[in-house]
Coordinates of C-alpha atoms in Angstrom, one line a residue:
M30 CA 150.6 56.4 154.1
S31 CA 149.1 57.0 151.1
L32 CA 148.5 54.5 148.0
C33 CA 150.6 56.8 145.7
A34 CA 153.4 57.8 148.3
S35 CA 156.2 55.6 147.0
T36 CA 158.4 55.9 144.2
W37 CA 157.3 52.8 142.3
R38 CA 153.5 53.3 143.2
R39 CA 153.5 56.9 142.3
M40 CA 154.8 55.6 138.7
L41 CA 152.1 53.4 138.8
C42 CA 149.7 55.8 139.9
A43 CA 150.8 58.3 137.1
A44 CA 149.9 55.5 134.2
V45 CA 146.6 54.4 135.8
G46 CA 145.6 58.1 135.8
A47 CA 146.5 58.7 132.2
L48 CA 144.8 55.8 131.1
A49 CA 141.7 57.1 132.8
L50 CA 141.7 60.8 132.0
G51 CA 141.9 59.3 128.5
A52 CA 138.9 57.0 128.6
Q53 CA 137.0 59.7 130.2
A54 CA 133.9 60.4 128.9
T55 CA 133.1 63.5 127.1
K56 CA 131.1 66.4 128.3
A57 CA 127.3 66.9 126.5
G58 CA 127.6 68.1 123.2
E59 CA 131.3 68.3 123.2
L60 CA 133.8 66.5 120.6
L61 CA 137.0 65.3 122.2
I62 CA 140.0 64.8 120.4
S63 CA 143.0 63.1 122.7
Q64 CA 146.5 62.7 120.9
Q65 CA 149.3 60.6 122.5
L66 CA 152.8 59.2 121.9
L67 CA 152.6 55.2 121.6
P68 CA 155.6 53.1 122.3
G69 CA 157.6 52.6 119.1
G70 CA 157.0 56.3 117.8
E71 CA 153.4 56.0 116.9
L72 CA 150.8 58.8 117.0
E73 CA 147.4 57.9 118.3
V74 CA 144.7 60.3 117.9
R75 CA 141.2 59.6 119.5
Y76 CA 138.0 61.1 118.4
T77 CA 134.8 61.1 120.9
P78 CA 131.8 62.6 119.4
P79 CA 128.6 63.5 121.0
E80 CA 126.3 61.0 121.1
G81 CA 124.5 60.4 118.0
V82 CA 127.3 61.8 116.0
H83 CA 129.1 59.4 113.5
E84 CA 130.4 61.9 110.5
L85 CA 133.2 63.7 111.5
S86 CA 134.4 66.1 108.6
F87 CA 138.3 67.4 108.9
F88 CA 138.4 71.1 109.3
D89 CA 140.7 71.0 106.3
A90 CA 138.7 68.9 104.5
A91 CA 140.6 69.3 101.3
R92 CA 140.9 66.3 98.8
D93 CA 144.7 67.6 98.1
A94 CA 145.3 67.3 102.3
H95 CA 144.3 63.5 102.0
K96 CA 146.4 63.0 98.8
R97 CA 149.5 64.8 100.1
W98 CA 149.8 63.1 103.8
R99 CA 146.6 62.0 105.4
G100 CA 146.9 58.9 103.0
E101 CA 150.3 58.4 103.2
M102 CA 150.2 58.6 107.1
M103 CA 146.3 57.9 109.2
K104 CA 145.4 54.3 109.4
P105 CA 142.2 53.5 111.3
Q106 CA 142.4 51.3 114.0
G107 CA 139.4 48.7 114.7
S108 CA 136.2 48.1 113.1
C109 CA 134.6 51.0 114.8
T110 CA 136.8 53.7 112.6
E111 CA 136.7 54.4 109.1
L112 CA 138.9 57.0 107.1
T113 CA 137.5 58.7 104.1
A114 CA 138.7 61.4 102.0
T115 CA 137.4 64.4 103.7
G116 CA 136.8 63.0 107.2
I117 CA 135.8 60.0 109.7
R118 CA 133.0 57.8 110.1
L119 CA 132.3 56.4 113.4
R120 CA 130.2 52.7 113.0
Q121 CA 126.8 53.1 114.5
E122 CA 127.3 50.3 116.9
P123 CA 126.5 50.3 120.8
D124 CA 130.3 49.5 121.7
C125 CA 131.8 52.2 119.0
R126 CA 131.9 55.3 121.2
S127 CA 135.5 56.5 119.8
A128 CA 136.9 56.5 116.3
V129 CA 140.7 55.7 116.7
L130 CA 143.4 56.9 114.1
R131 CA 147.3 55.9 114.0
L132 CA 150.2 58.1 112.4
K133 CA 153.7 56.7 112.1
A134 CA 155.3 59.9 112.2
R135 CA 157.8 60.9 109.8
V136 CA 158.8 64.0 107.8
L137 CA 157.0 64.2 104.0
A138 CA 158.8 67.5 103.2
L139 CA 155.6 69.0 102.5
D140 CA 156.9 72.5 101.9
A141 CA 155.0 75.7 102.8
T142 CA 152.5 73.3 104.3
Y143 CA 153.1 72.2 108.3
E144 CA 154.3 68.7 109.0
A145 CA 151.6 66.5 110.1
A146 CA 153.6 64.9 112.4
Q147 CA 157.8 65.4 112.8
P148 CA 159.5 62.8 115.0
L149 CA 162.9 63.2 116.6
S150 CA 165.5 60.9 115.0
D151 CA 165.3 58.2 117.6
S152 CA 161.3 58.4 117.4
S153 CA 161.8 59.3 121.3
G154 CA 159.0 62.3 120.4
V155 CA 156.8 63.9 118.2
L156 CA 155.7 67.4 117.1
A157 CA 152.5 67.2 115.9
Y158 CA 150.4 70.0 114.3
S159 CA 146.7 70.0 115.4
G160 CA 145.3 71.7 112.1
H161 CA 145.6 68.3 110.0
A162 CA 144.2 66.1 112.7
A163 CA 141.3 68.9 113.7
V164 CA 137.7 68.4 113.3
L165 CA 134.8 70.8 114.1
L166 CA 131.4 69.9 114.6
K167 CA 128.4 72.7 114.3
G168 CA 126.6 73.4 117.3
H169 CA 129.4 71.5 119.7
G170 CA 132.2 72.3 121.7
L171 CA 135.5 71.4 120.9
R172 CA 138.1 69.7 123.5
W173 CA 141.8 68.7 123.1
R174 CA 143.4 66.5 125.2
W175 CA 147.2 65.8 125.0
L176 CA 149.0 63.1 127.1
P177 CA 152.5 62.7 128.0
P178 CA 154.1 59.4 127.6
Q179 CA 155.3 57.7 130.9
G180 CA 158.0 60.0 132.0
G181 CA 157.7 62.1 129.4
I182 CA 156.6 66.0 128.5
V183 CA 153.7 68.0 126.7
I184 CA 155.0 71.3 125.2
H185 CA 152.0 73.2 124.4
Q186 CA 151.7 77.0 123.7
G187 CA 155.4 77.1 124.4
R188 CA 154.8 75.7 128.2
V189 CA 156.5 72.6 129.2
E190 CA 154.2 70.2 131.6
R191 CA 154.2 67.0 132.6
A192 CA 150.7 66.1 133.1
P193 CA 148.1 65.7 130.7
V194 CA 147.0 69.2 128.8
E195 CA 143.5 70.0 127.7
Q196 CA 142.4 73.1 125.6
S197 CA 138.5 73.7 125.2
A198 CA 136.4 76.2 123.2
S199 CA 132.8 76.6 123.1
A200 CA 130.1 75.8 120.7
E201 CA 129.5 79.4 120.0
Q202 CA 133.3 79.4 119.4
V203 CA 133.3 76.8 117.0
D204 CA 130.2 78.2 115.0
R205 CA 131.9 81.5 114.6
V206 CA 135.4 79.6 113.2
L207 CA 133.0 77.6 110.6
A208 CA 131.4 80.7 109.4
G209 CA 134.4 82.4 108.8
A210 CA 136.2 84.0 112.0
S211 CA 139.2 85.9 112.3
R212 CA 142.8 84.5 112.7
D213 CA 142.8 85.1 116.3
E214 CA 139.5 82.9 116.6
V215 CA 141.0 80.0 115.0
R216 CA 143.9 80.0 117.0
A217 CA 141.7 80.3 120.2
L218 CA 140.3 76.7 118.9
G219 CA 143.7 75.3 118.8
V220 CA 143.4 74.2 115.2
A221 CA 146.6 75.7 114.1
Q222 CA 149.2 75.0 116.4
Y223 CA 152.4 72.5 117.2
V224 CA 152.3 70.5 120.5
Y225 CA 155.3 68.4 121.2
M226 CA 154.9 65.0 123.0
G227 CA 157.6 62.6 123.9
S228 CA 161.1 62.5 125.8
S229 CA 162.5 65.4 128.0
T230 CA 165.6 64.6 127.1
G231 CA 167.6 67.4 125.9
L232 CA 165.2 70.0 127.3
T233 CA 167.1 73.4 127.9
A234 CA 165.0 76.3 129.4
L235 CA 166.4 79.9 128.2
P236 CA 165.3 83.2 128.8
G237 CA 162.1 83.4 126.7
A238 CA 162.6 80.0 125.0
N239 CA 162.3 76.4 125.6
V240 CA 164.4 74.3 123.5
L241 CA 164.1 70.8 122.8
V242 CA 167.2 69.1 121.1
D243 CA 167.1 66.0 118.8
P244 CA 169.3 63.5 120.4
S245 CA 171.3 63.4 117.0
L246 CA 171.9 67.3 117.3
D247 CA 175.9 67.8 117.1
N248 CA 177.0 70.1 120.1
E249 CA 178.2 72.8 117.8
R250 CA 174.9 73.4 115.9
V251 CA 173.1 73.4 119.5
A252 CA 175.7 76.1 120.6
R253 CA 174.9 78.3 117.7
I254 CA 171.1 77.8 117.8
R255 CA 171.3 78.7 121.4
K256 CA 173.4 81.9 120.8
V257 CA 170.9 83.1 118.0
L258 CA 168.0 82.6 120.2
D259 CA 169.4 84.8 123.1
Y260 CA 170.3 87.7 120.8
T261 CA 167.4 87.5 118.3
L262 CA 164.7 87.5 121.4
A263 CA 166.6 90.5 123.2
R264 CA 167.3 92.6 120.1
L265 CA 163.4 92.3 118.7
T266 CA 161.9 93.0 122.2
Q267 CA 164.6 96.2 122.2
L268 CA 163.4 97.1 118.5
Y269 CA 159.7 96.7 119.0
G270 CA 159.5 97.5 122.8
A271 CA 157.2 94.6 123.1
A272 CA 158.4 91.1 124.4
L273 CA 156.4 88.2 123.6
P274 CA 153.3 87.5 125.8
G275 CA 154.6 83.9 127.3
P276 CA 157.6 81.8 126.6
G277 CA 158.5 80.0 123.2
A278 CA 159.8 76.8 122.4
V279 CA 161.7 75.2 119.9
V280 CA 161.7 71.7 118.8
T281 CA 164.7 70.5 116.6
A282 CA 164.4 67.5 114.6
V283 CA 167.3 65.9 112.5
S284 CA 166.4 63.6 109.3
G285 CA 167.9 62.3 106.5
L286 CA 166.4 64.8 104.0
P287 CA 169.4 67.3 102.6
G288 CA 168.6 71.1 103.1
F289 CA 166.5 72.3 106.0
H290 CA 162.8 73.8 106.9
G291 CA 161.2 75.3 109.8
D292 CA 158.1 77.0 110.5
T293 CA 156.1 78.7 113.6
T294 CA 152.6 78.3 114.9
A295 CA 150.3 79.9 117.4
G296 CA 151.4 79.6 120.5
R297 CA 155.0 80.1 120.0
M298 CA 155.7 76.9 119.1
M299 CA 158.7 76.6 116.4
R300 CA 159.8 73.5 114.7
L301 CA 163.4 73.4 113.0
R302 CA 164.1 70.5 110.7
L303 CA 168.0 70.2 110.1
P304 CA 170.4 67.8 108.1
R305 CA 172.2 65.3 109.6
T306 CA 175.4 67.0 107.7
L307 CA 176.3 70.4 107.3
E308 CA 176.9 70.3 103.5
T309 CA 173.6 71.6 102.4
M310 CA 173.7 74.4 105.4
P311 CA 177.4 76.2 104.8
G312 CA 178.4 79.4 106.5
T313 CA 175.9 81.1 108.4
A314 CA 172.5 79.6 106.6
L315 CA 171.7 78.0 109.9
E316 CA 171.8 81.4 111.8
G317 CA 169.9 82.9 108.9
F318 CA 167.5 80.5 109.6
V319 CA 166.8 80.4 113.2
T320 CA 166.4 84.0 113.1
H321 CA 164.0 84.3 110.2
E322 CA 161.8 81.7 112.5
V323 CA 162.5 83.9 115.6
V324 CA 161.0 87.1 113.5
H325 CA 157.9 85.1 112.6
W326 CA 157.0 85.1 116.5
W327 CA 156.9 88.9 116.0
N328 CA 155.4 89.4 112.5
S329 CA 152.9 86.9 112.5
G330 CA 152.4 86.3 116.6
L331 CA 152.6 89.1 118.8
F332 CA 151.8 91.4 115.4
G333 CA 149.0 90.3 112.7
T334 CA 149.9 90.1 109.3
D335 CA 147.6 89.3 106.2
Q336 CA 148.3 85.2 105.5
Q337 CA 147.0 85.5 102.0
R338 CA 150.1 87.6 101.1
P339 CA 152.8 85.4 102.3
W340 CA 155.4 87.7 100.9
L341 CA 154.9 90.5 103.6
H342 CA 155.7 87.9 106.5
E343 CA 157.9 85.7 105.0
G344 CA 159.9 89.0 103.1
H345 CA 160.0 90.9 106.4
A346 CA 161.7 87.7 108.1
E347 CA 164.2 87.5 105.3
W348 CA 164.8 90.7 105.4
M349 CA 165.4 90.9 109.3
A350 CA 167.5 88.0 109.4
R351 CA 169.9 89.8 106.7
L352 CA 169.8 92.9 109.2
L353 CA 170.4 91.0 112.1
L354 CA 173.1 88.8 111.1
R355 CA 174.8 91.9 109.5
E356 CA 174.4 94.0 113.1
Q357 CA 176.5 91.0 114.5
S358 CA 179.2 90.9 111.5
L359 CA 177.9 87.5 111.0
L360 CA 177.4 88.5 106.8
D361 CA 180.6 90.4 105.3
A362 CA 179.8 93.1 102.7
A363 CA 180.6 90.6 99.6
E364 CA 178.2 88.1 101.3
L365 CA 175.1 90.5 101.3
R366 CA 175.7 92.0 98.1
A367 CA 175.5 88.5 96.3
D368 CA 172.7 87.5 98.6
I369 CA 170.5 91.0 97.9
E370 CA 171.2 90.6 93.9
S371 CA 170.5 86.7 94.5
N372 CA 166.8 87.4 95.6
L373 CA 166.2 90.5 93.4
N374 CA 167.1 88.5 90.6
N375 CA 164.8 85.8 91.7
C376 CA 162.1 87.9 92.4
V377 CA 162.2 89.6 89.1
A378 CA 162.1 85.9 87.5
A379 CA 159.3 84.8 89.3
R380 CA 156.9 88.0 88.8
G381 CA 158.3 89.3 85.0
A382 CA 156.0 91.3 83.9
Q383 CA 152.9 90.4 86.3
V384 CA 151.2 93.1 87.5
A385 CA 151.4 93.3 91.3
A386 CA 147.8 94.8 91.9
A387 CA 146.3 91.7 90.0
M388 CA 147.9 89.1 91.4
K389 CA 146.0 86.5 93.0
P390 CA 146.7 85.6 96.7
G391 CA 148.9 83.0 97.9
R392 CA 152.3 81.7 96.7
Q393 CA 151.3 80.7 93.1
G394 CA 152.9 82.7 90.2
D395 CA 155.3 84.4 93.0
D396 CA 158.5 83.9 95.4
A397 CA 157.5 84.8 98.5
Y398 CA 160.7 84.9 100.1
A399 CA 162.6 86.6 97.1
C400 CA 159.9 88.9 96.3
G401 CA 159.1 89.6 99.9
M402 CA 162.2 90.5 100.8
S403 CA 163.0 92.8 97.7
L404 CA 159.8 94.7 98.9
M405 CA 161.2 95.2 102.3
L406 CA 164.6 96.5 101.1
L407 CA 162.9 98.8 98.7
G408 CA 160.7 100.2 101.1
Q409 CA 163.5 100.6 103.8
A410 CA 165.7 101.9 101.4
Q411 CA 163.0 104.8 100.2
R412 CA 162.5 105.6 103.9
T413 CA 166.2 105.9 104.4
A414 CA 166.8 108.2 101.4
R415 CA 164.5 110.4 103.3
D416 CA 165.9 110.2 106.6
D417 CA 169.2 108.8 107.0
K418 CA 169.8 109.4 110.9
L419 CA 167.9 106.0 111.5
S420 CA 169.9 102.7 111.3
A421 CA 168.2 100.2 108.9
L422 CA 166.8 98.1 111.6
A423 CA 165.0 101.3 113.1
Q424 CA 163.7 102.0 109.7
M425 CA 162.2 98.7 109.8
G426 CA 160.5 99.3 113.2
P427 CA 157.2 101.4 112.3
L428 CA 156.3 99.0 109.8
H429 CA 154.2 96.5 112.2
S430 CA 151.6 98.0 114.7
K431 CA 149.4 96.3 117.1
D432 CA 146.3 98.5 116.2
R433 CA 146.1 96.8 112.7
P434 CA 147.7 93.9 111.1
L435 CA 149.9 94.4 108.0
D436 CA 148.6 94.1 104.7
V437 CA 149.6 95.7 101.1
A438 CA 147.6 99.0 102.0
A439 CA 149.4 99.2 105.4
F440 CA 152.8 98.5 103.7
V441 CA 152.6 101.2 100.9
A442 CA 151.9 103.6 103.6
W443 CA 154.9 102.7 105.5
A444 CA 157.2 102.7 102.4
D445 CA 155.7 106.2 100.8
A446 CA 155.5 108.0 104.4
G447 CA 156.5 111.5 103.9
S448 CA 157.5 111.1 100.5
A449 CA 156.0 113.4 97.4
V450 CA 156.4 110.6 95.2
A451 CA 154.0 107.6 95.8
A452 CA 156.9 105.4 94.4
M453 CA 155.7 102.0 96.0
A454 CA 151.9 102.8 95.5
Q455 CA 152.7 102.9 91.6
L456 CA 154.4 99.4 92.0
L457 CA 152.2 97.5 94.2
Q458 CA 148.8 99.3 93.6
D459 CA 148.7 100.8 89.8
P460 CA 147.1 98.3 87.4
Q461 CA 148.8 99.0 84.6
Q462 CA 152.5 98.6 86.1
P463 CA 154.6 95.2 85.3
F464 CA 156.2 94.9 88.1
A465 CA 159.9 93.6 86.8
S466 CA 160.2 97.1 84.9
G467 CA 158.5 99.0 87.5
L468 CA 161.0 97.6 90.5
L469 CA 164.1 97.9 88.4
A470 CA 163.4 101.9 87.5
R471 CA 162.8 102.4 91.3
L472 CA 166.0 100.6 92.0
Q473 CA 167.7 102.8 89.8
A474 CA 166.0 106.0 91.0
L475 CA 167.2 105.2 94.3
G476 CA 170.7 104.5 92.9
L477 CA 171.0 101.0 94.2
A478 CA 170.8 98.8 90.6
D479 CA 171.4 98.5 87.0
P480 CA 170.5 95.9 84.4
E481 CA 173.5 93.8 82.8
P482 CA 172.3 91.2 79.7
V483 CA 173.2 88.0 80.8
Q484 CA 175.8 85.7 78.1
R485 CA 177.8 83.5 80.9
S486 CA 176.4 81.9 83.9
E487 CA 179.1 83.6 86.0
Q488 CA 177.3 86.8 85.7
L489 CA 174.3 85.0 87.7
P490 CA 174.2 85.2 91.2
L491 CA 174.4 81.8 92.9
G492 CA 170.8 81.7 93.5
M493 CA 169.8 82.6 90.3
R494 CA 172.3 80.2 89.0
R495 CA 170.6 77.5 90.6
Q496 CA 166.7 78.8 90.3
S497 CA 167.8 78.7 86.3
A498 CA 168.7 75.3 86.5
A499 CA 166.0 74.2 88.4
A500 CA 163.8 75.7 86.1
L501 CA 165.5 73.8 83.4
M502 CA 165.4 70.4 85.3
S503 CA 161.9 71.0 86.4
A504 CA 160.6 71.4 82.7
L505 CA 162.5 68.3 81.8
M506 CA 161.2 66.4 84.7
R507 CA 157.8 67.3 83.9
S508 CA 157.5 66.1 80.8
D509 CA 159.0 62.4 81.7
C510 CA 157.6 62.1 84.9
G511 CA 153.9 62.8 83.6
G512 CA 153.7 66.1 85.4
S513 CA 155.1 65.6 88.2
V514 CA 158.4 67.0 89.7
G515 CA 160.5 66.4 92.6
F516 CA 164.0 67.0 93.6
W517 CA 166.6 68.4 95.9
T518 CA 169.3 70.6 94.8
L519 CA 172.4 69.6 96.0
P520 CA 175.8 72.0 95.6
Q521 CA 176.9 70.0 92.5
A522 CA 173.6 67.7 91.2
F523 CA 170.1 67.4 91.6
R524 CA 168.9 64.2 93.7
L525 CA 165.4 63.1 92.0
D526 CA 162.8 62.0 94.6
P527 CA 162.0 58.1 94.1
A528 CA 158.4 58.5 95.0
V529 CA 158.4 60.1 91.6
Q530 CA 157.6 57.6 88.3
C531 CA 159.3 58.9 85.2
R532 CA 159.8 57.2 81.8
S533 CA 163.4 57.7 81.3
L534 CA 165.0 59.4 84.2
R535 CA 166.5 57.4 87.2
V536 CA 164.9 58.6 90.2
T537 CA 167.0 57.2 92.4
G538 CA 169.9 59.1 90.7
E539 CA 171.7 62.4 91.0
V540 CA 171.7 64.3 88.0
E541 CA 175.0 65.9 87.2
S542 CA 174.9 67.2 83.3
L543 CA 172.5 67.7 80.7
A544 CA 173.2 67.4 76.9
G545 CA 177.1 66.9 78.3
Q546 CA 176.8 70.5 80.0
P547 CA 176.9 70.9 84.2
V548 CA 173.7 72.0 84.9
L549 CA 174.2 73.5 88.2
A550 CA 177.7 74.8 87.3
D551 CA 176.7 76.5 83.9
P552 CA 172.8 76.3 83.5
V553 CA 173.6 79.2 80.4
A554 CA 175.6 76.5 78.8
A555 CA 173.2 74.0 79.8
Y556 CA 169.9 75.8 78.5
A557 CA 172.0 76.5 75.0
A558 CA 173.2 72.4 74.9
V559 CA 169.9 71.2 75.4
A560 CA 168.2 73.4 72.8
K561 CA 170.6 72.5 70.1
A562 CA 170.1 68.8 70.4
C563 CA 166.4 68.9 70.4
Q564 CA 166.8 71.3 67.5
G565 CA 168.6 68.5 65.8
G566 CA 166.3 65.9 66.6
Q567 CA 168.7 63.7 69.1
P568 CA 167.8 63.1 72.5
I569 CA 169.1 65.1 76.0
A570 CA 171.7 63.2 77.6
V571 CA 171.6 62.7 81.1
R572 CA 174.8 62.4 83.0
Y573 CA 174.5 61.3 87.2
A574 CA 177.1 61.0 89.6
A575 CA 177.0 57.5 89.9
G576 CA 175.2 55.0 87.7
P577 CA 174.7 54.6 84.0
D578 CA 173.5 57.7 81.8
T579 CA 170.1 57.8 80.3
E580 CA 168.6 59.5 77.1
L581 CA 165.6 62.2 77.8
A582 CA 163.1 62.7 74.7
C583 CA 163.0 66.3 74.2
P584 CA 159.7 68.1 75.4
S585 CA 157.1 69.5 73.1
S586 CA 158.2 72.7 74.4
L587 CA 161.6 73.9 75.1
P588 CA 162.0 75.8 78.4
T589 CA 163.4 79.0 78.1
P590 CA 166.1 80.8 80.3
P591 CA 164.0 83.0 83.2
M592 CA 166.2 85.7 82.6
N593 CA 167.9 87.5 79.7
Q594 CA 169.2 90.2 82.4
V595 CA 170.4 90.5 85.7
I596 CA 170.2 93.0 88.1
R597 CA 173.6 94.5 89.3
L598 CA 174.3 96.4 92.5
R599 CA 176.0 99.8 92.5
A600 CA 179.0 100.0 94.2
D601 CA 178.0 102.4 96.9
A602 CA 174.2 100.5 97.5
L603 CA 175.3 99.1 100.7
R604 CA 175.7 102.6 101.9
R605 CA 172.6 103.9 100.6
L606 CA 170.7 101.2 102.3
G607 CA 172.7 101.9 105.8
L608 CA 174.8 99.0 106.0

């Protein structure tokens, strides 16, 4: 009988084997990065470089990355390791073979930036993003190693493993990426993916996806998420005539933060951060959220999209989510109209008179979600106007191709295909065309919408109302808090971020009204009241949901409402859109 035949001996051998693998020397000329979840929920990252290498620069060496999360989460272990603003320094001593960092996994709510290490609510597992811990050494290969905790699992590239998982890249691959290689080559290095390490409790295998459920997530939401995954995976496979090349994996995590956030990475990994209660996810927000993320598996995974223009993939995911929900009768006509109006107006508020052809890449100065959705809607409307025999979803199908990535030129070609009037080309590529007026003109030409002057908050769609209120709150907070802004939008109040330091605002409070007017319910009146107080040389009264009021000094320049007119859909707009 072998040493590892009995149950308890197998457990002992597995533990010893994992330790031996973790301590295994690197191959010549290779950097080894190993990660494992420790008891108590800490994540250990161990860097073992080739002999003679002591300076390790992070792949994302931006000082902002250090300021926003590395300095918050990563702690060097032992006397051999020093963490700098841009990398790691290994002490030049004979016994210092590895640099070791530890992270206490927690949610930092980094918005569009991948979470470094998102824990399950009971700390039994963590979803770690490799990009924030990645180091590339010129002329050296790279090997990743992920170790499952005892009795636990690793989920890597959508697949569930109970043994250590490795992923390697050659020195030639590393050098190409350092020189500016393609997105696919970056993915091949494993420096842009989520990997789960932890308990297998709550793991379910669905057709096309492995789902890891947070232990605090209620059964109702679990059932809703599974239903969305079943439908959307099958429907997109049918629509595009192409299935994902392997299983995906969804890791849900419940946090104490209000609202929700998610993203997907290479290897078909999906992160869903959900609130403890449904307060900030009313109606079918959960279904829309999950559908949006599944669409990313196609538009940025199976296909390719220009990542410098995030409105392309975010807008596509937003519009496709609406179409898929509408197809399942999860959005009625009134909800869809209100939602479309909200996004059109949010987009106009964000871009205004900017010329789209001159806008810089990235998210600054844009609303990637609202403007992306508005442009996808417009492109689909143009195609439907030329051929109304195809459904809205079918019109979207030809947008992506495996032969070329989706960029602005490809999007314009899809939208204007078969038209004598290059309307989308003018809107996005004409160096003289202001965006807002061009978008409105095209909506009117298609018989979809008209402008309406704003005089009361009731005229604003809910999303636009909240954006107007948030713009006012942001301006006042920036003035009072040394340029910093941080809050969450609740149904009736702004919950201020306690990490921000302000002169007058109580950052532990929830702001309900400004200058005597409910800021979220009536932002138009709030703007007018704030302006009146400041013009009269009076401070701005701030009322909170609980606790004493405060008074806020007027900023040096008063903010103005984002819009003086709104876009309203015409009565037959949904019919014209094929909805």
